[in-house]
């Protein structure tokens, strides 16, 4: 079997890095230097025409989009390791949370950042749209907090749905979004970040692989 992970630290690919740290599946990691245009070379665009990381190449077949990668790695390697539900309603719930993170939560956060952050040219920013994006982000965090009020993890015991959503919420924390009002979400964060895989993922991010 050949399994290659195209990675860039401090990017969406950190989700996949954490998924790999949980799964401990042997694979090769190739660092893509985004600052040097590494995702825009003709060779890379053949693997992912979107020019983005993460990308997984499994036995010669390229799989892109972090949600698809988490679900694919989950069903391929995670079920046997107790980290992803077998086919059935719990599998559906795991897929719902993974998709929700990238579609619903990330859309709200992107709306906030695109309209407020200095790296976007001032003439392209709309402060009112930014405020609406931040409100939508907090509505999502409230949903997550409420879901975690009655259970320790998103779907039964710890799964890659927790891994995926955790990694995305870390990005929000990095952007100084206020988590003060989400006690259940914060307790879950502590449970998840106490796992050895989380510490290993930070080391891999720092080492660039
Ligand atoms: N929807 C994609 C988003 C991936 C994405 O936006 N990746 C960014 C880094 S965060 C990227 O590779 N950008 C390429 C570049 O900046 O050249 C996913 O979830 O995998």
PDB file of C-alpha atoms and ligand atoms in Angstrom:
ATOM      1  CA  UNK A   1       0.000   0.000   0.000  1.00  0.00           C
ATOM      2  CA  UNK A   2       1.217   3.542  -0.676  1.00  0.00           C
ATOM      3  CA  UNK A   3      -0.246   6.489   1.196  1.00  0.00           C
ATOM      4  CA  UNK A   4       1.063  10.017   0.706  1.00  0.00           C
ATOM      5  CA  UNK A   5      -0.089  13.129   2.562  1.00  0.00           C
ATOM      6  CA  UNK A   6       0.599  16.549   1.039  1.00  0.00           C
ATOM      7  CA  UNK A   7       0.834  18.830   4.048  1.00  0.00           C
ATOM      8  CA  UNK A   8       1.530  22.422   4.964  1.00  0.00           C
ATOM      9  CA  UNK A   9       1.648  23.350   8.683  1.00  0.00           C
ATOM     10  CA  UNK A  10      -0.693  26.138   9.860  1.00  0.00           C
ATOM     11  CA  UNK A  11      -3.262  25.404   7.149  1.00  0.00           C
ATOM     12  CA  UNK A  12      -6.440  23.387   6.676  1.00  0.00           C
ATOM     13  CA  UNK A  13      -4.132  20.392   6.312  1.00  0.00           C
ATOM     14  CA  UNK A  14      -3.555  20.503  10.085  1.00  0.00           C
ATOM     15  CA  UNK A  15      -6.892  18.684  10.340  1.00  0.00           C
ATOM     16  CA  UNK A  16      -5.480  15.761   8.364  1.00  0.00           C
ATOM     17  CA  UNK A  17      -2.237  15.905  10.343  1.00  0.00           C
ATOM     18  CA  UNK A  18      -4.232  15.410  13.553  1.00  0.00           C
ATOM     19  CA  UNK A  19      -6.304  12.629  11.946  1.00  0.00           C
ATOM     20  CA  UNK A  20      -3.069  10.815  11.005  1.00  0.00           C
ATOM     21  CA  UNK A  21      -1.703  11.267  14.534  1.00  0.00           C
ATOM     22  CA  UNK A  22      -4.848   9.595  15.893  1.00  0.00           C
ATOM     23  CA  UNK A  23      -4.803   6.750  13.376  1.00  0.00           C
ATOM     24  CA  UNK A  24      -1.052   6.056  13.428  1.00  0.00           C
ATOM     25  CA  UNK A  25      -1.234   4.675   9.888  1.00  0.00           C
ATOM     26  CA  UNK A  26       2.169   4.502   8.159  1.00  0.00           C
ATOM     27  CA  UNK A  27       2.364   7.088   5.389  1.00  0.00           C
ATOM     28  CA  UNK A  28       4.726   9.474   3.641  1.00  0.00           C
ATOM     29  CA  UNK A  29       4.354  13.199   4.311  1.00  0.00           C
ATOM     30  CA  UNK A  30       5.348  15.699   1.636  1.00  0.00           C
ATOM     31  CA  UNK A  31       5.566  19.313   2.791  1.00  0.00           C
ATOM     32  CA  UNK A  32       4.108  21.808   0.348  1.00  0.00           C
ATOM     33  CA  UNK A  33       5.534  25.301   0.819  1.00  0.00           C
ATOM     34  CA  UNK A  34       2.498  27.496   0.158  1.00  0.00           C
ATOM     35  CA  UNK A  35       4.503  30.708   0.595  1.00  0.00           C
ATOM     36  CA  UNK A  36       6.730  29.648  -2.291  1.00  0.00           C
ATOM     37  CA  UNK A  37       3.762  28.701  -4.513  1.00  0.00           C
ATOM     38  CA  UNK A  38       4.215  24.974  -3.908  1.00  0.00           C
ATOM     39  CA  UNK A  39       0.501  24.275  -4.445  1.00  0.00           C
ATOM     40  CA  UNK A  40       0.430  26.057  -7.792  1.00  0.00           C
ATOM     41  CA  UNK A  41       3.084  24.109  -9.680  1.00  0.00           C
ATOM     42  CA  UNK A  42       2.008  22.089 -12.752  1.00  0.00           C
ATOM     43  CA  UNK A  43       2.951  18.867 -10.902  1.00  0.00           C
ATOM     44  CA  UNK A  44       0.825  19.696  -7.867  1.00  0.00           C
ATOM     45  CA  UNK A  45      -2.122  20.925  -9.969  1.00  0.00           C
ATOM     46  CA  UNK A  46      -2.194  17.513 -11.653  1.00  0.00           C
ATOM     47  CA  UNK A  47      -2.821  16.003  -8.195  1.00  0.00           C
ATOM     48  CA  UNK A  48      -5.276  18.664  -7.041  1.00  0.00           C
ATOM     49  CA  UNK A  49      -6.538  21.063  -9.727  1.00  0.00           C
ATOM     50  CA  UNK A  50      -7.759  23.347  -6.911  1.00  0.00           C
ATOM     51  CA  UNK A  51      -4.149  23.991  -5.899  1.00  0.00           C
ATOM     52  CA  UNK A  52      -4.820  23.391  -2.201  1.00  0.00           C
ATOM     53  CA  UNK A  53      -3.717  21.189   0.670  1.00  0.00           C
ATOM     54  CA  UNK A  54      -4.530  18.757   2.182  1.00  0.00           C
ATOM     55  CA  UNK A  55      -4.303  16.072  -0.464  1.00  0.00           C
ATOM     56  CA  UNK A  56      -4.050  12.350   0.078  1.00  0.00           C
ATOM     57  CA  UNK A  57      -2.799   9.972  -2.583  1.00  0.00           C
ATOM     58  CA  UNK A  58      -3.773   6.390  -1.804  1.00  0.00           C
ATOM     59  CA  UNK A  59      -2.427   3.745  -4.146  1.00  0.00           C
ATOM     60  CA  UNK A  60      -2.067   6.345  -6.884  1.00  0.00           C
ATOM     61  CA  UNK A  61      -5.531   7.901  -6.462  1.00  0.00           C
ATOM     62  CA  UNK A  62      -5.750  11.533  -5.298  1.00  0.00           C
ATOM     63  CA  UNK A  63      -8.354  12.502  -2.696  1.00  0.00           C
ATOM     64  CA  UNK A  64      -8.748  16.183  -1.826  1.00  0.00           C
ATOM     65  CA  UNK A  65     -10.995  18.246   0.495  1.00  0.00           C
ATOM     66  CA  UNK A  66     -10.292  17.798   4.182  1.00  0.00           C
ATOM     67  CA  UNK A  67     -13.815  16.555   4.943  1.00  0.00           C
ATOM     68  CA  UNK A  68     -13.579  13.808   2.337  1.00  0.00           C
ATOM     69  CA  UNK A  69     -10.106  12.890   3.596  1.00  0.00           C
ATOM     70  CA  UNK A  70     -11.232  12.574   7.230  1.00  0.00           C
ATOM     71  CA  UNK A  71     -14.222  10.426   6.250  1.00  0.00           C
ATOM     72  CA  UNK A  72     -12.142   8.316   3.858  1.00  0.00           C
ATOM     73  CA  UNK A  73      -9.363   7.689   6.381  1.00  0.00           C
ATOM     74  CA  UNK A  74     -12.019   7.035   9.003  1.00  0.00           C
ATOM     75  CA  UNK A  75     -13.835   4.375   7.034  1.00  0.00           C
ATOM     76  CA  UNK A  76     -10.629   2.843   5.623  1.00  0.00           C
ATOM     77  CA  UNK A  77      -8.521   2.691   8.803  1.00  0.00           C
ATOM     78  CA  UNK A  78     -10.560   4.156  11.672  1.00  0.00           C
ATOM     79  CA  UNK A  79     -13.338   1.614  12.170  1.00  0.00           C
ATOM     80  CA  UNK A  80     -10.952  -1.198  13.129  1.00  0.00           C
ATOM     81  CA  UNK A  81      -9.189   1.144  15.560  1.00  0.00           C
ATOM     82  CA  UNK A  82     -12.454   2.242  17.226  1.00  0.00           C
ATOM     83  CA  UNK A  83     -12.001   5.794  15.957  1.00  0.00           C
ATOM     84  CA  UNK A  84     -14.818   5.917  13.391  1.00  0.00           C
ATOM     85  CA  UNK A  85     -18.314   4.412  13.491  1.00  0.00           C
ATOM     86  CA  UNK A  86     -19.144   1.385  11.356  1.00  0.00           C
ATOM     87  CA  UNK A  87     -21.761   1.996   8.624  1.00  0.00           C
ATOM     88  CA  UNK A  88     -25.053   2.945  10.244  1.00  0.00           C
ATOM     89  CA  UNK A  89     -26.706   5.923  11.943  1.00  0.00           C
ATOM     90  CA  UNK A  90     -23.641   6.810  14.060  1.00  0.00           C
ATOM     91  CA  UNK A  91     -21.543   6.919  10.885  1.00  0.00           C
ATOM     92  CA  UNK A  92     -24.127   9.364   9.550  1.00  0.00           C
ATOM     93  CA  UNK A  93     -23.787  11.522  12.663  1.00  0.00           C
ATOM     94  CA  UNK A  94     -20.003  11.584  12.339  1.00  0.00           C
ATOM     95  CA  UNK A  95     -20.330  12.654   8.694  1.00  0.00           C
ATOM     96  CA  UNK A  96     -22.819  15.350   9.698  1.00  0.00           C
ATOM     97  CA  UNK A  97     -20.423  16.939  12.198  1.00  0.00           C
ATOM     98  CA  UNK A  98     -17.443  16.738   9.839  1.00  0.00           C
ATOM     99  CA  UNK A  99     -19.419  18.337   7.017  1.00  0.00           C
ATOM    100  CA  UNK A 100     -20.985  20.921   9.339  1.00  0.00           C
ATOM    101  CA  UNK A 101     -17.539  22.059  10.457  1.00  0.00           C
ATOM    102  CA  UNK A 102     -16.343  22.869   6.929  1.00  0.00           C
ATOM    103  CA  UNK A 103     -19.626  24.049   5.437  1.00  0.00           C
ATOM    104  CA  UNK A 104     -21.637  25.780   8.158  1.00  0.00           C
ATOM    105  CA  UNK A 105     -19.069  26.773  10.780  1.00  0.00           C
ATOM    106  CA  UNK A 106     -16.248  27.625   8.353  1.00  0.00           C
ATOM    107  CA  UNK A 107     -18.600  29.663   6.137  1.00  0.00           C
ATOM    108  CA  UNK A 108     -19.546  31.825   9.133  1.00  0.00           C
ATOM    109  CA  UNK A 109     -15.926  32.246  10.223  1.00  0.00           C
ATOM    110  CA  UNK A 110     -14.771  33.026   6.692  1.00  0.00           C
ATOM    111  CA  UNK A 111     -17.457  35.693   6.415  1.00  0.00           C
ATOM    112  CA  UNK A 112     -16.123  37.216   9.637  1.00  0.00           C
ATOM    113  CA  UNK A 113     -12.443  37.080   8.675  1.00  0.00           C
ATOM    114  CA  UNK A 114     -12.854  38.210   5.057  1.00  0.00           C
ATOM    115  CA  UNK A 115     -14.685  41.311   6.254  1.00  0.00           C
ATOM    116  CA  UNK A 116     -12.552  42.246   9.237  1.00  0.00           C
ATOM    117  CA  UNK A 117      -8.946  41.090   8.868  1.00  0.00           C
ATOM    118  CA  UNK A 118      -6.128  43.387   7.777  1.00  0.00           C
ATOM    119  CA  UNK A 119      -4.848  40.936   5.167  1.00  0.00           C
ATOM    120  CA  UNK A 120      -7.968  41.625   3.078  1.00  0.00           C
ATOM    121  CA  UNK A 121      -7.775  44.949   1.182  1.00  0.00           C
ATOM    122  CA  UNK A 122      -9.879  47.593   2.997  1.00  0.00           C
ATOM    123  CA  UNK A 123     -12.082  48.248  -0.053  1.00  0.00           C
ATOM    124  CA  UNK A 124     -13.121  44.565  -0.117  1.00  0.00           C
ATOM    125  CA  UNK A 125     -14.236  44.537   3.538  1.00  0.00           C
ATOM    126  CA  UNK A 126     -17.780  45.149   4.782  1.00  0.00           C
ATOM    127  CA  UNK A 127     -17.847  45.666   8.573  1.00  0.00           C
ATOM    128  CA  UNK A 128     -21.583  44.884   8.843  1.00  0.00           C
ATOM    129  CA  UNK A 129     -21.091  41.593   6.989  1.00  0.00           C
ATOM    130  CA  UNK A 130     -18.174  40.901   9.358  1.00  0.00           C
ATOM    131  CA  UNK A 131     -20.406  41.434  12.400  1.00  0.00           C
ATOM    132  CA  UNK A 132     -23.027  39.106  10.902  1.00  0.00           C
ATOM    133  CA  UNK A 133     -20.315  36.504  10.278  1.00  0.00           C
ATOM    134  CA  UNK A 134     -19.166  36.725  13.901  1.00  0.00           C
ATOM    135  CA  UNK A 135     -22.761  36.361  15.149  1.00  0.00           C
ATOM    136  CA  UNK A 136     -23.216  33.302  12.913  1.00  0.00           C
ATOM    137  CA  UNK A 137     -19.931  31.873  14.228  1.00  0.00           C
ATOM    138  CA  UNK A 138     -21.130  32.214  17.817  1.00  0.00           C
ATOM    139  CA  UNK A 139     -24.471  30.618  16.889  1.00  0.00           C
ATOM    140  CA  UNK A 140     -22.478  27.618  15.610  1.00  0.00           C
ATOM    141  CA  UNK A 141     -20.354  27.472  18.756  1.00  0.00           C
ATOM    142  CA  UNK A 142     -23.543  27.512  20.830  1.00  0.00           C
ATOM    143  CA  UNK A 143     -24.830  24.519  18.834  1.00  0.00           C
ATOM    144  CA  UNK A 144     -21.582  22.681  19.539  1.00  0.00           C
ATOM    145  CA  UNK A 145     -21.664  23.639  23.220  1.00  0.00           C
ATOM    146  CA  UNK A 146     -25.280  22.432  23.556  1.00  0.00           C
ATOM    147  CA  UNK A 147     -24.483  19.140  21.818  1.00  0.00           C
ATOM    148  CA  UNK A 148     -21.649  18.541  24.280  1.00  0.00           C
ATOM    149  CA  UNK A 149     -23.711  19.369  27.365  1.00  0.00           C
ATOM    150  CA  UNK A 150     -25.117  15.858  27.617  1.00  0.00           C
ATOM    151  CA  UNK A 151     -22.268  13.815  26.160  1.00  0.00           C
ATOM    152  CA  UNK A 152     -18.498  13.601  26.408  1.00  0.00           C
ATOM    153  CA  UNK A 153     -17.879  13.410  22.667  1.00  0.00           C
ATOM    154  CA  UNK A 154     -19.804  14.237  19.499  1.00  0.00           C
ATOM    155  CA  UNK A 155     -20.751  10.664  18.565  1.00  0.00           C
ATOM    156  CA  UNK A 156     -20.568   8.092  21.355  1.00  0.00           C
ATOM    157  CA  UNK A 157     -16.936   7.669  22.386  1.00  0.00           C
ATOM    158  CA  UNK A 158     -14.074   9.721  20.856  1.00  0.00           C
ATOM    159  CA  UNK A 159     -14.098   9.566  17.045  1.00  0.00           C
ATOM    160  CA  UNK A 160     -12.488  11.338  14.109  1.00  0.00           C
ATOM    161  CA  UNK A 161     -15.537  13.625  14.102  1.00  0.00           C
ATOM    162  CA  UNK A 162     -14.120  15.071  17.351  1.00  0.00           C
ATOM    163  CA  UNK A 163     -10.655  15.229  15.762  1.00  0.00           C
ATOM    164  CA  UNK A 164     -11.938  17.128  12.745  1.00  0.00           C
ATOM    165  CA  UNK A 165     -14.166  19.598  14.608  1.00  0.00           C
ATOM    166  CA  UNK A 166     -11.495  20.148  17.279  1.00  0.00           C
ATOM    167  CA  UNK A 167      -8.907  21.101  14.685  1.00  0.00           C
ATOM    168  CA  UNK A 168     -11.260  23.625  13.088  1.00  0.00           C
ATOM    169  CA  UNK A 169     -12.184  25.170  16.439  1.00  0.00           C
ATOM    170  CA  UNK A 170      -8.456  25.502  17.211  1.00  0.00           C
ATOM    171  CA  UNK A 171      -8.271  27.789  14.178  1.00  0.00           C
ATOM    172  CA  UNK A 172     -11.033  29.937  15.745  1.00  0.00           C
ATOM    173  CA  UNK A 173      -9.141  30.059  19.037  1.00  0.00           C
ATOM    174  CA  UNK A 174      -6.029  31.076  17.108  1.00  0.00           C
ATOM    175  CA  UNK A 175      -8.033  33.989  15.683  1.00  0.00           C
ATOM    176  CA  UNK A 176      -8.940  35.111  19.216  1.00  0.00           C
ATOM    177  CA  UNK A 177     -12.639  34.295  18.932  1.00  0.00           C
ATOM    178  CA  UNK A 178     -14.034  34.411  22.463  1.00  0.00           C
ATOM    179  CA  UNK A 179     -14.893  30.945  23.872  1.00  0.00           C
ATOM    180  CA  UNK A 180     -15.706  32.164  27.398  1.00  0.00           C
ATOM    181  CA  UNK A 181     -19.417  31.368  27.182  1.00  0.00           C
ATOM    182  CA  UNK A 182     -19.044  27.745  26.081  1.00  0.00           C
ATOM    183  CA  UNK A 183     -18.209  25.668  29.185  1.00  0.00           C
ATOM    184  CA  UNK A 184     -19.154  22.299  27.670  1.00  0.00           C
ATOM    185  CA  UNK A 185     -17.196  23.040  24.511  1.00  0.00           C
ATOM    186  CA  UNK A 186     -14.180  24.059  26.609  1.00  0.00           C
ATOM    187  CA  UNK A 187     -14.395  20.901  28.750  1.00  0.00           C
ATOM    188  CA  UNK A 188     -14.528  18.824  25.527  1.00  0.00           C
ATOM    189  CA  UNK A 189     -11.523  20.757  24.220  1.00  0.00           C
ATOM    190  CA  UNK A 190      -9.583  19.779  27.355  1.00  0.00           C
ATOM    191  CA  UNK A 191     -10.600  16.118  27.003  1.00  0.00           C
ATOM    192  CA  UNK A 192      -9.554  16.052  23.341  1.00  0.00           C
ATOM    193  CA  UNK A 193      -6.292  17.958  23.736  1.00  0.00           C
ATOM    194  CA  UNK A 194      -5.218  15.670  26.600  1.00  0.00           C
ATOM    195  CA  UNK A 195      -4.934  12.848  24.076  1.00  0.00           C
ATOM    196  CA  UNK A 196      -1.366  11.835  23.076  1.00  0.00           C
ATOM    197  CA  UNK A 197      -2.258  12.294  19.401  1.00  0.00           C
ATOM    198  CA  UNK A 198      -2.911  15.974  19.964  1.00  0.00           C
ATOM    199  CA  UNK A 199       0.541  16.526  21.428  1.00  0.00           C
ATOM    200  CA  UNK A 200       2.067  14.495  18.588  1.00  0.00           C
ATOM    201  CA  UNK A 201       0.229  16.665  16.055  1.00  0.00           C
ATOM    202  CA  UNK A 202       1.676  19.844  17.575  1.00  0.00           C
ATOM    203  CA  UNK A 203       5.143  18.346  17.333  1.00  0.00           C
ATOM    204  CA  UNK A 204       4.541  17.390  13.699  1.00  0.00           C
ATOM    205  CA  UNK A 205       3.291  20.920  12.936  1.00  0.00           C
ATOM    206  CA  UNK A 206       6.380  22.412  14.539  1.00  0.00           C
ATOM    207  CA  UNK A 207       8.712  20.028  12.766  1.00  0.00           C
ATOM    208  CA  UNK A 208       7.004  20.754   9.470  1.00  0.00           C
ATOM    209  CA  UNK A 209       6.035  17.131   8.957  1.00  0.00           C
TER     210      UNK A 209
HETATM  211  N1  LIG B   1     -11.962  23.226   1.217  1.00  0.00           N
HETATM  212  C1  LIG B   1     -10.569  22.867   1.282  1.00  0.00           C
HETATM  213  C2  LIG B   1      -9.769  24.109   1.661  1.00  0.00           C
HETATM  214  C3  LIG B   1      -8.289  23.878   1.582  1.00  0.00           C
HETATM  215  C4  LIG B   1      -7.520  25.200   1.619  1.00  0.00           C
HETATM  216  O1  LIG B   1      -8.089  26.286   1.551  1.00  0.00           O
HETATM  217  N2  LIG B   1      -6.199  25.098   1.700  1.00  0.00           N
HETATM  218  C5  LIG B   1      -5.373  26.267   1.665  1.00  0.00           C
HETATM  219  C6  LIG B   1      -4.552  26.411   2.925  1.00  0.00           C
HETATM  220  S1  LIG B   1      -5.570  26.723   4.337  1.00  0.00           S
HETATM  221  C7  LIG B   1      -4.389  26.151   0.503  1.00  0.00           C
HETATM  222  O2  LIG B   1      -3.861  25.085   0.271  1.00  0.00           O
HETATM  223  N3  LIG B   1      -4.136  27.244  -0.219  1.00  0.00           N
HETATM  224  C8  LIG B   1      -3.226  27.198  -1.313  1.00  0.00           C
HETATM  225  C9  LIG B   1      -2.426  28.389  -1.498  1.00  0.00           C
HETATM  226  O3  LIG B   1      -2.516  29.285  -0.651  1.00  0.00           O
HETATM  227  O4  LIG B   1      -1.689  28.450  -2.485  1.00  0.00           O
HETATM  228  C10 LIG B   1     -10.366  21.734   2.294  1.00  0.00           C
HETATM  229  O5  LIG B   1     -11.119  21.670   3.264  1.00  0.00           O
HETATM  230  O6  LIG B   1      -9.485  20.889   2.088  1.00  0.00           O
END
